[in-house]
XYZ file of C-alpha atoms in Angstrom:
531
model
C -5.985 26.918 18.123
C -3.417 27.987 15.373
C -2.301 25.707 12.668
C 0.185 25.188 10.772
C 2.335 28.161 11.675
C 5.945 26.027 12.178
C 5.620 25.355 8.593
C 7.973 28.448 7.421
C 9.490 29.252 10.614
C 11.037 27.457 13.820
C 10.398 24.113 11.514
C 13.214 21.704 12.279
C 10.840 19.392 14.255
C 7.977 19.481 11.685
C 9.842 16.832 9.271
C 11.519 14.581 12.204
C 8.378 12.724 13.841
C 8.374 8.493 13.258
C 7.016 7.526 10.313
C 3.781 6.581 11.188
C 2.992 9.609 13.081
C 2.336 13.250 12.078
C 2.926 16.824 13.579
C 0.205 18.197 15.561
C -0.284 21.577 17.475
C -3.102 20.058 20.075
C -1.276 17.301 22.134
C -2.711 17.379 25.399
C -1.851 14.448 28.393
C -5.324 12.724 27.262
C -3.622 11.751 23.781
C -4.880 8.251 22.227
C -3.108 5.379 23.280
C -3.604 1.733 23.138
C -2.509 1.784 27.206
C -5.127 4.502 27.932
C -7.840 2.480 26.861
C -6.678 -0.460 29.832
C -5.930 2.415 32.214
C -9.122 4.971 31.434
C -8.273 8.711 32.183
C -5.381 8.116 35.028
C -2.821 9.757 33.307
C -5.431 12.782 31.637
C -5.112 16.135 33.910
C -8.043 18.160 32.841
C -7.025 21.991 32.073
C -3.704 20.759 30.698
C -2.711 23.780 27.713
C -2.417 22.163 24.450
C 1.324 21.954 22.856
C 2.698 20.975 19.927
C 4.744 17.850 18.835
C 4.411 14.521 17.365
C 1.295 12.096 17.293
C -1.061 9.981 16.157
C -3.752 10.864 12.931
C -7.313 10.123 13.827
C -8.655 7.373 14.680
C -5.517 5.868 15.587
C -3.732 4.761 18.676
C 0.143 5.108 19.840
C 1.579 1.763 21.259
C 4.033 0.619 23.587
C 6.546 0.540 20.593
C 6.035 4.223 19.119
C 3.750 3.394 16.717
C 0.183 4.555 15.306
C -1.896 1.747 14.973
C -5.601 1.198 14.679
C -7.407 0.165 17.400
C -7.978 -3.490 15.955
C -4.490 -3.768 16.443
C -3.880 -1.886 20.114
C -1.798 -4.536 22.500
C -3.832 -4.849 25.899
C -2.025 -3.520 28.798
C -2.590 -5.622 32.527
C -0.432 -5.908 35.383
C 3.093 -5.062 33.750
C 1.645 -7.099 30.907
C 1.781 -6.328 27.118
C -0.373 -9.168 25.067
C -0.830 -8.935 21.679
C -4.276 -8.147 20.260
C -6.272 -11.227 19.632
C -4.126 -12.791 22.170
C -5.553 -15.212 24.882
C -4.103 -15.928 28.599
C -6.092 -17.946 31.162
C -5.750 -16.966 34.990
C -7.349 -17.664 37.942
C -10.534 -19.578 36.585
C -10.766 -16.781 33.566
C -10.162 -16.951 30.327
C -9.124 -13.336 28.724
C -8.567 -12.438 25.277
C -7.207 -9.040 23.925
C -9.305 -7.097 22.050
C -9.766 -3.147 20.490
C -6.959 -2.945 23.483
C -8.840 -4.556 26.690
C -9.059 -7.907 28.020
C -12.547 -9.358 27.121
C -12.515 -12.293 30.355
C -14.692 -14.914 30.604
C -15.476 -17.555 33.354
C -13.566 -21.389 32.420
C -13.116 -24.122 34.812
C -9.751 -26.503 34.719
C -11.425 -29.740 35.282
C -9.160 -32.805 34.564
C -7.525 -30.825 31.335
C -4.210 -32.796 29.824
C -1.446 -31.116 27.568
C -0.117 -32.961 25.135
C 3.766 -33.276 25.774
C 6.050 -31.369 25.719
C 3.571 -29.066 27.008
C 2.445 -29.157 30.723
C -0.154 -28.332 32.792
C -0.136 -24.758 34.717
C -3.136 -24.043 37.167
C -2.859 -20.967 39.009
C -4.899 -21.268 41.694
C -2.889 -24.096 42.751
C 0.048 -22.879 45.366
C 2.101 -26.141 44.066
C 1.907 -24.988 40.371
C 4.990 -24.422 38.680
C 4.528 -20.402 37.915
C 5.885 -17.994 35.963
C 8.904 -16.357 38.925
C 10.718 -13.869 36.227
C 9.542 -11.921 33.223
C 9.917 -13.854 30.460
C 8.512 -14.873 26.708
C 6.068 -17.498 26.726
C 6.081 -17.866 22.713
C 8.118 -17.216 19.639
C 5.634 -14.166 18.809
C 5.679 -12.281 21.896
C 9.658 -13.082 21.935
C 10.134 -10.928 18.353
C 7.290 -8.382 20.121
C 8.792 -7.739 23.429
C 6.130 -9.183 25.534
C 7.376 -10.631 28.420
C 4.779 -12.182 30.928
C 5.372 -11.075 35.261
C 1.945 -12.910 36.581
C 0.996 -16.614 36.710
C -0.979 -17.833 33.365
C -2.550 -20.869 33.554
C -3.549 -23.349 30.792
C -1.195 -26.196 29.278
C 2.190 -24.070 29.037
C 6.186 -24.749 27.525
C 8.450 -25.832 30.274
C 11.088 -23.497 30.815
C 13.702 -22.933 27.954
C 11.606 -24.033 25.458
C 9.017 -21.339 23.770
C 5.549 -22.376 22.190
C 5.849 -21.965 17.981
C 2.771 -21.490 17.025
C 1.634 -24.428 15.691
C 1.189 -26.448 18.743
C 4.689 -27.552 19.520
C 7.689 -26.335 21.878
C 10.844 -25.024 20.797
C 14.145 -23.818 21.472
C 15.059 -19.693 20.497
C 17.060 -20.794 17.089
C 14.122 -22.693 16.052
C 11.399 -19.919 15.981
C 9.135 -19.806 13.180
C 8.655 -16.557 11.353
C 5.842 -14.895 10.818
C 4.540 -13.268 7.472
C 1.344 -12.186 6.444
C -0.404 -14.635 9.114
C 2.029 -17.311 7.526
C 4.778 -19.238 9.350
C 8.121 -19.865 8.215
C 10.362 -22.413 9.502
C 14.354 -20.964 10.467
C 16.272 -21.051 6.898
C 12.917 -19.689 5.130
C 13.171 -17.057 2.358
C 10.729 -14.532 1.064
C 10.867 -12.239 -1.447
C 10.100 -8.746 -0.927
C 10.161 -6.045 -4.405
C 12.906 -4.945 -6.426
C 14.795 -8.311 -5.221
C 14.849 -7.835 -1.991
C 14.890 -10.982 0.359
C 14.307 -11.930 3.841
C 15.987 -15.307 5.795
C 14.026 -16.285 8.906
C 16.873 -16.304 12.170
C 15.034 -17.074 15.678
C 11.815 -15.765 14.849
C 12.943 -12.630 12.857
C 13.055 -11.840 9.041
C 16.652 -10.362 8.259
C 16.394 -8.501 5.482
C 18.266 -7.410 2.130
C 18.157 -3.376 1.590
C 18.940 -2.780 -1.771
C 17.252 0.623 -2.615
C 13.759 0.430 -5.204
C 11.937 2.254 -8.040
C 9.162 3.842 -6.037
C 5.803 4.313 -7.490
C 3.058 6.458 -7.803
C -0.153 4.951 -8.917
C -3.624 7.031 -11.004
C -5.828 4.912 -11.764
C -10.396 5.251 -12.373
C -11.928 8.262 -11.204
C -9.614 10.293 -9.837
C -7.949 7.691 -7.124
C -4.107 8.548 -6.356
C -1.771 6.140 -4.351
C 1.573 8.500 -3.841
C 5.152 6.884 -3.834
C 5.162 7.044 -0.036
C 1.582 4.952 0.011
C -0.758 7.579 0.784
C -4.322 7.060 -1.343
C -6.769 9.470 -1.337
C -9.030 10.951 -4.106
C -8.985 13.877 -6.184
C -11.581 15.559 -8.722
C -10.107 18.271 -10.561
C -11.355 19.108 -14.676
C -7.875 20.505 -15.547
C -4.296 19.704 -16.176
C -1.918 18.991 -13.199
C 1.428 18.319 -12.248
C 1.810 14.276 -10.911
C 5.614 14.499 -10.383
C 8.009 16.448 -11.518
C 11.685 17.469 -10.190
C 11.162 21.011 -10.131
C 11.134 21.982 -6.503
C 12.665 23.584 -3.677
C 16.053 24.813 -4.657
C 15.959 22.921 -8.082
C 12.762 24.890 -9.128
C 14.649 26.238 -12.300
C 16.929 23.502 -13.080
C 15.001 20.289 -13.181
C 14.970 17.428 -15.943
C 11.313 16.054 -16.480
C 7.690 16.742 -15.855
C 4.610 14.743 -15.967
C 1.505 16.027 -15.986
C -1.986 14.666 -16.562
C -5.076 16.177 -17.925
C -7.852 15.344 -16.374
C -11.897 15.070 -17.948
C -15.392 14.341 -16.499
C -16.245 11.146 -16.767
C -19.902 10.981 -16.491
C -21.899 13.132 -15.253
C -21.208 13.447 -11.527
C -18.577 15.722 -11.206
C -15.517 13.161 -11.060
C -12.829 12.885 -13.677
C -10.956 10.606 -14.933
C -7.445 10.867 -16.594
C -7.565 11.262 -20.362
C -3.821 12.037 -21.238
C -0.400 11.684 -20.081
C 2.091 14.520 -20.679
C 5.972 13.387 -20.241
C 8.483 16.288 -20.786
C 12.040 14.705 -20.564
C 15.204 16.757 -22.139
C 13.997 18.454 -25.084
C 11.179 15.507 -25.800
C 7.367 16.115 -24.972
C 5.660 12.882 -24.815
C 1.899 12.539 -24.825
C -0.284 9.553 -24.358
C -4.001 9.965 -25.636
C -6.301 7.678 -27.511
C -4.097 4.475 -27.101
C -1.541 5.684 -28.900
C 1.297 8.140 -28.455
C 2.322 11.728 -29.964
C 5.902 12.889 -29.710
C 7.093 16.471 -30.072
C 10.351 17.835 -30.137
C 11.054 21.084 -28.277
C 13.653 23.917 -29.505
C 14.992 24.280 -25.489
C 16.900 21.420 -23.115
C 19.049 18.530 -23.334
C 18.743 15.203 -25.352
C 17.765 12.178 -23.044
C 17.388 8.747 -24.878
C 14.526 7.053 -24.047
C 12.445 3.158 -25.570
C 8.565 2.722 -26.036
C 7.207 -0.650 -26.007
C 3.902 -2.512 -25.533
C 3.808 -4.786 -22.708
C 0.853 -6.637 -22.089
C -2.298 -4.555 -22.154
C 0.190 -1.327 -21.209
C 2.181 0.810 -23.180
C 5.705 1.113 -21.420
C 8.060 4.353 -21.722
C 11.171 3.663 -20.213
C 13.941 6.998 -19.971
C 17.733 6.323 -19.541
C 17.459 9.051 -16.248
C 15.799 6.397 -14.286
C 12.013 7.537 -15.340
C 9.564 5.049 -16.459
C 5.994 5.600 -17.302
C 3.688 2.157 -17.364
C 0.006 2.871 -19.065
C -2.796 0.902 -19.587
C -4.356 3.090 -22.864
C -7.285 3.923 -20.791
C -7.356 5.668 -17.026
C -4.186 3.856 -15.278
C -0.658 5.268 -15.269
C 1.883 3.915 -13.414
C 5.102 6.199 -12.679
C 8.222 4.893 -11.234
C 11.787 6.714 -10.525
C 14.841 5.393 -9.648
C 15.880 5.999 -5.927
C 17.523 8.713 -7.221
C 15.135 10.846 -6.967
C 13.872 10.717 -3.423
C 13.641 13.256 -1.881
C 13.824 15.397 -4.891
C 10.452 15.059 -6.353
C 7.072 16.946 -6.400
C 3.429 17.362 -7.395
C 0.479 14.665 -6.679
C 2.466 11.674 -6.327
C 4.091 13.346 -3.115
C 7.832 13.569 -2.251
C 8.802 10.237 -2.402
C 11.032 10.261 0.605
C 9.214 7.757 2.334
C 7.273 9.694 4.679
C 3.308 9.827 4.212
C 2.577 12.631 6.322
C 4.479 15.384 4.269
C 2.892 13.925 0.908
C 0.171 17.078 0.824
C 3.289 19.488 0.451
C 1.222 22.346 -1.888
C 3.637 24.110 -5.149
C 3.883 26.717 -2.003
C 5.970 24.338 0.204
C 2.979 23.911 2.360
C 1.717 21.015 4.280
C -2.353 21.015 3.954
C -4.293 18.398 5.495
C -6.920 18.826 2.630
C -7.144 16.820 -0.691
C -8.830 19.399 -2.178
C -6.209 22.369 -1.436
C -3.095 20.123 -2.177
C -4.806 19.193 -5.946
C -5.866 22.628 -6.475
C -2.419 24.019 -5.887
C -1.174 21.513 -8.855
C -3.054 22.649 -11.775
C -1.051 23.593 -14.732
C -3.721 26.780 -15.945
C -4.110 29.431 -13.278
C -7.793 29.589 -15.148
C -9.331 26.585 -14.339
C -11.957 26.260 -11.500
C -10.451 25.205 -7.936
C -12.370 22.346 -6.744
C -14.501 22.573 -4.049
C -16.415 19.673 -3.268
C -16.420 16.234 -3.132
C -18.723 13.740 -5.746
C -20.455 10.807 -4.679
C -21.587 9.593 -7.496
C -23.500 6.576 -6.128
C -26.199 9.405 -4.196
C -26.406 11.703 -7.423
C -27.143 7.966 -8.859
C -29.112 5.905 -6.143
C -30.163 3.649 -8.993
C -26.898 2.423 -9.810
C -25.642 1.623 -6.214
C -27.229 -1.673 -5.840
C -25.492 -3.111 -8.995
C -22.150 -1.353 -8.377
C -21.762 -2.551 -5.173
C -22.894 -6.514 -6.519
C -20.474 -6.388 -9.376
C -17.560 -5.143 -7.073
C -18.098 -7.731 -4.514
C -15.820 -9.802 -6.177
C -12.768 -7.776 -5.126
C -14.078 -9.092 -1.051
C -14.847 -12.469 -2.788
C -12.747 -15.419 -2.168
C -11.326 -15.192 -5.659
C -9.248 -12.742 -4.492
C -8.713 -14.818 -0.852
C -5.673 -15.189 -1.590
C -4.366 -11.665 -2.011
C -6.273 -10.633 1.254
C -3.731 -10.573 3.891
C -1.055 -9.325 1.519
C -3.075 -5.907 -0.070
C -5.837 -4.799 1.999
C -9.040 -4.481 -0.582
C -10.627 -2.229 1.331
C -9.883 1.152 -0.329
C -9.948 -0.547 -3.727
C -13.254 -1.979 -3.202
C -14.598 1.576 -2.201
C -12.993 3.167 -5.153
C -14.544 0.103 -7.669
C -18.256 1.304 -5.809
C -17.366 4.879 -6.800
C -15.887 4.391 -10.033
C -19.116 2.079 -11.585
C -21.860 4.511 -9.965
C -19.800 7.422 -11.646
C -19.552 6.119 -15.176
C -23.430 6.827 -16.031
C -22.861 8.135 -20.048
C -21.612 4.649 -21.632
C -18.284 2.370 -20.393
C -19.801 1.968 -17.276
C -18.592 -2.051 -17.877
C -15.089 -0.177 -18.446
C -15.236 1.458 -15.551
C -15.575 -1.300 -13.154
C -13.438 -3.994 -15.268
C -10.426 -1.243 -14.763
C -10.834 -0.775 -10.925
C -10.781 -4.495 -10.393
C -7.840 -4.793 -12.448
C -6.284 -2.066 -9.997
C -6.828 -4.432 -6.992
C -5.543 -7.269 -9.248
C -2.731 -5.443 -9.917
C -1.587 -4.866 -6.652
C -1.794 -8.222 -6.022
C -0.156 -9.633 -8.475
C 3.127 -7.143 -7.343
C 2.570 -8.948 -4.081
C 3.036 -12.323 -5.170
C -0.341 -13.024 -5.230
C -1.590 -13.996 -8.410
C -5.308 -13.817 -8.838
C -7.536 -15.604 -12.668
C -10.543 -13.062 -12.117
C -11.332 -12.633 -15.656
C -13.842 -14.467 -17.172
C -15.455 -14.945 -20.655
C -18.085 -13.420 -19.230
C -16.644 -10.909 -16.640
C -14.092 -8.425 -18.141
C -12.968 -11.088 -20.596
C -9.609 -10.165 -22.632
C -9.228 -12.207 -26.298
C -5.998 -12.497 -27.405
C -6.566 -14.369 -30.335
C -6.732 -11.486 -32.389
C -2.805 -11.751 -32.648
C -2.707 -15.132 -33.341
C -1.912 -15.896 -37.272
C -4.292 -18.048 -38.772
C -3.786 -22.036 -37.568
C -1.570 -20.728 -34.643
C -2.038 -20.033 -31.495
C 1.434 -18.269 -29.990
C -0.310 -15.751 -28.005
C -1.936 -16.093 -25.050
C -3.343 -14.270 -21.993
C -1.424 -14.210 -18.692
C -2.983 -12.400 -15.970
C -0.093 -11.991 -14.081
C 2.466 -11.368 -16.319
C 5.074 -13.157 -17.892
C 8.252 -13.777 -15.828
C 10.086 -15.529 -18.439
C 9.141 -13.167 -21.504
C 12.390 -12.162 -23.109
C 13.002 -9.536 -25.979
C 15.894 -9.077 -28.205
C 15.814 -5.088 -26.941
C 16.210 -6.594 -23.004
C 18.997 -9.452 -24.059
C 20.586 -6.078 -25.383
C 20.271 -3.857 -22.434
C 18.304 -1.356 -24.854
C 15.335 -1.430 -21.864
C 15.259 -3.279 -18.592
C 12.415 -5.239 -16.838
C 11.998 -3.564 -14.168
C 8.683 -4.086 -12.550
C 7.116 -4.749 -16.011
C 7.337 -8.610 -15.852
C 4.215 -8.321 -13.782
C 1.768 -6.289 -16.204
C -1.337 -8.763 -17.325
C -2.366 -9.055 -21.261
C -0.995 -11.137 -24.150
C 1.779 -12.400 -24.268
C 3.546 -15.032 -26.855
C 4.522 -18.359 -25.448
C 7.573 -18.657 -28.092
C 8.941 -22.251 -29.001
C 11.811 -24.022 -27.650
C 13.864 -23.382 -30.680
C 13.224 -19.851 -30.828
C 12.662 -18.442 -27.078
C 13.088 -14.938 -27.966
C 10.533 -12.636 -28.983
């Protein structure tokens, strides 16, 4: 099978699939979808010659809708029926719910069963029932999916026109709940999405506000990498590398900034950590090392103005091209550009144009499927090692396994319950395992206190605000700044919202995504609100 080669030549489709699907040279007719798996091999002719086009990554499964989704989430496909997985439908004596995409049915019997009103009674073996005749929704939910029912279902139902909401009631269309991270929203409800973005439920939908955002690219612990397009994965590499810069394509000689970070061991292992930040903007290099920043002016490029303040626990460089770096003085940097620059951007943050499956583009303009080959083609010095392998620390440290993966709990704990359904901990939990097995020569306490705060993070951007620290458990004093008798300053894990500077009253530097950043803050008096 050849790879790859549409990348330089006859490439016009390579960039155009959906966004949650990639380009693939195997496609055959026994491709993964969530209606295969009701349906078996019907539609797979054996000998069929492989072709090219768009599909699904592994381990995922196209839908009715042109989407990849995992197979927790596949629909369940019966009859000219689409359900909803996790759905349930009774019929004929069996009750059926949807699940990994096929109906799971079990025997039930309808023996003197009552609905409470407005909802009535449906039994389908019953000739007299009142039935479903035309394709229609039976809920708010499957209205906003699509799903429209064609067979009987029996069980206490809505009489016609009305539409079951979700909570146990009938409705009309207009009044439709929403539905938002497993919550429901009555009609008239707002949300509030980033960069001040809203959404108004209307008949069951969100409408939403599209004002265009800062994108961000997150590096945080041992070498974990969340591009501007969302894409994590991990990357070891003992050298210096490019995370974004605007010197690409067509604009490889004429760009405006660079970032790069140097990466270290940390541990012994074999994964690194980020120990400094380079920023070149204009004719200013910027570097972050030791907690505190150096600043060097270069003889070549133009001036571009550009604030440094302390936010928090994070040290905050803020350019007037739309460039702003957020760091933590130890292994986290946050970068964000203005949407400006999508589509315009390049290195280990991706391409920020809102695709994930182009975000391995190497400095060669090639799409790799490989961590390892997209970092390696990033390093700054032509003489450091390529990587080769991938670390897990927690085998080349059995010992430390046991403890990592008890003091990282926390992040699946219900102190973070509440962030759950809004950032999925999943990846950060693995990366908090990997990070405190890794950190075996001193700060190993560091180590995992910084991935949690990654998850917490996330969360807190998410409107879920978590207390996690602890006097015992990553604790953070901020008395230290307090004069003596006083007590002004105070911790805030989530930010403060209402913190207000004479430099932001005077447009000098904005707030942009910054309000959110834990640490100490001052709570200032009444008389004197500004810091």
């Amino acid at each position: 099978m050849l790879w790859g080669w549409r990348e330089r030549v006859c490439n016009k489709d390579v960039g155009s699939c959906p966004k949650s699907q990639i380009f693939l040279y195997n496609l055959t007719t026994c491709q993964q979808t969530c209606r295969s798996l009701s349906e078996g091999e019907t539609h797979c002719l054996k000998g069929f010659t492989p072709v090219d086009g768009c599909g699904c990554p592994d381990h995922t499964f196209l839908d009715e809708k042109g989407r990849c989704v995992p197979l927790a989430k596949c629909s369940c496909y019966h009859r000219g029926l689409y359900l909803e997985a996790g759905d349930v439908v009774l019929r004929q004596e069996e009750r059926c719910v949807c699940r990994n995409g096929r109906l799971h049915c079990t025997q039930v019997k309808l023996i003197g069963q009552s609905c409470a009103a407005p909802k009535i009674l449906v039994d389908c073996n019953n000739l007299t029932a009142l039935a479903t005749r035309e394709p229609r929704p039976t809920s708010c939910q499957t209205l906003v999916a699509g799903y429209y029912h064609t067979d009987c279902v029996s069980g206490c139902v809505c009489p016609e026109g009305l539409l079951d909401d979700g909570r146990g009631g009938c409705v009309v269309e207009e009044e439709c709940p929403c539905v938002h991270n497993k919550d429901l929203y009555s009609p008239g409800d707002k949300i509030k999405l980033d960069c001040n973005n809203t959404c108004t439920c209307q008949r069951g939908r969100w409408q939403c506000t599209q004002f265009l955002c800062h994108g961000t690219c997150s590096i945080y612990g041992s070498g974990h990498y969340i591009t501007f397009d969302g894409k994590h994965y991990d990357f070891d590499g003992h050298c210096s590398y490019v995370a974004v810069q605007d010197y690409c394509g067509q604009n490889s000689s004429t760009g405006s900034f660079s970032i790069i970070t140097e990466n270290v061991p940390c541990g012994t292992t074999g994964v690194t950590c980020s120990k400094a930040i380079k920023i070149f903007i204009g004719r200013t290099e910027l570097k972050l090392e030791d907690k505190r920043r150096q600043v060097v002016q270069l003889e070549e490029g133009h001036h571009v103005a550009y604030t440094t303040r302390e936010v928090g626990q994070y040290l905050v460089v803020e350019a007037s091209s739309g460039i702003i770096v957020i760091w933590d003085k130890k292994t986290t940097i946050f970068i964000k550009l203005a949407p400006s620059y999508k589509g315009t951007v390049c290195g280990l943050c991706g391409n920020f144009d809102d695709r994930t499956s182009n975000d391995f583009t190497t400095r060669d303009h090639m799409v790799v499927s490989s961590e390892l080959d997209f970092g390696n083609s990033w390093k700054e010095a032509s003489t450091c090692p390529d990587v080769s392998t991938v670390p897990d620390p927690c085998s080349l440290n059995p010992h430390r396994r046991s403890w990592a993966e008890k003091q990282c709990s926390i992040i699946k704990s219900s102190v973070f319950s509440v962030c759950h359904s809004k950032v999925d901990p999943t990846v950060f939990y693995e990366a908090c395992v990997q990070d405190s097995c890794s950190c075996d020569t001193g700060g190993d306490c560091e180590c995992f206190c910084s991935a949690v705060a990654s998850y917490a993070q996330e969360c807190t951007k998410a409107e879920a605000c978590v207390f996690w620290r602890t006097p015992d458990l990553c604790p953070i004093f901020c008395d230290y700044y307090n004069p003596p008798d006083e007590c002004e300053w105070h911790y805030e894990p989530c930010g403060n919202r209402s913190f207000e500077t004479c430099r932001t009253i005077n447009g000098i530097h904005s707030n942009i995504s910054v309000s959110y950043l834990e640490g100490c803050y001052p709570r200032c008096p009444m008389d004197r609100p500004i810091y």
